């Protein structure tokens, strides 16, 4: 788990200072502000990434305002490059949307969810586990799809397209959500666990 905060700076500072890599875009396209917020600045098509090292991950952010969203993707997961990733946004005015980019082609996944309202402190999260891609808002799963486009990409990040947005994101956090090994797979048995070297098993139910 890694919690990213955008504070500790006296003026706007490129977010490479808090561990990001600028994959595409000019310097200071995405900055940590003096108020400790993430700001998408003037440069379009700017992608900043973090390498989580695992393909099954979640990436969550906390909004500090009920405004903003529109033409940038504050949450990106399983990022290979600017042309290949999953990404989520809130478009005007409260439309929650999930997309994928494959070889630069944008495709919406699932249907647009119209949020009944937004508030400062709301959290938005994208989760990738195997072929299951989920988008959560305010603690509720809103979009849940199956897709096989980017099975092994490990990076997460933020993708600014064209819209300038003031500091409306407070924190970001990624989490390794790799599933634990099922007991059903231990020693090759079906719903059984080997005890000792003699091969004795204990029958189980509901694994």
CSV table of C-alpha atoms in Angstrom, one decimal, residues 62-66 118-122:
chain,number,residue,atom,x,y,z
A,62,UNK,CA,-10.0,11.7,-2.6
A,63,UNK,CA,-11.8,14.8,-4.0
A,64,UNK,CA,-11.6,18.1,-2.2
A,65,UNK,CA,-14.4,19.7,-4.2
A,66,UNK,CA,-17.7,18.7,-5.7
A,118,UNK,CA,-20.8,15.0,-5.1
A,119,UNK,CA,-19.1,16.4,-2.0
A,120,UNK,CA,-15.7,17.2,-0.7
A,121,UNK,CA,-14.1,14.1,0.8
A,122,UNK,CA,-15.7,11.7,-1.7
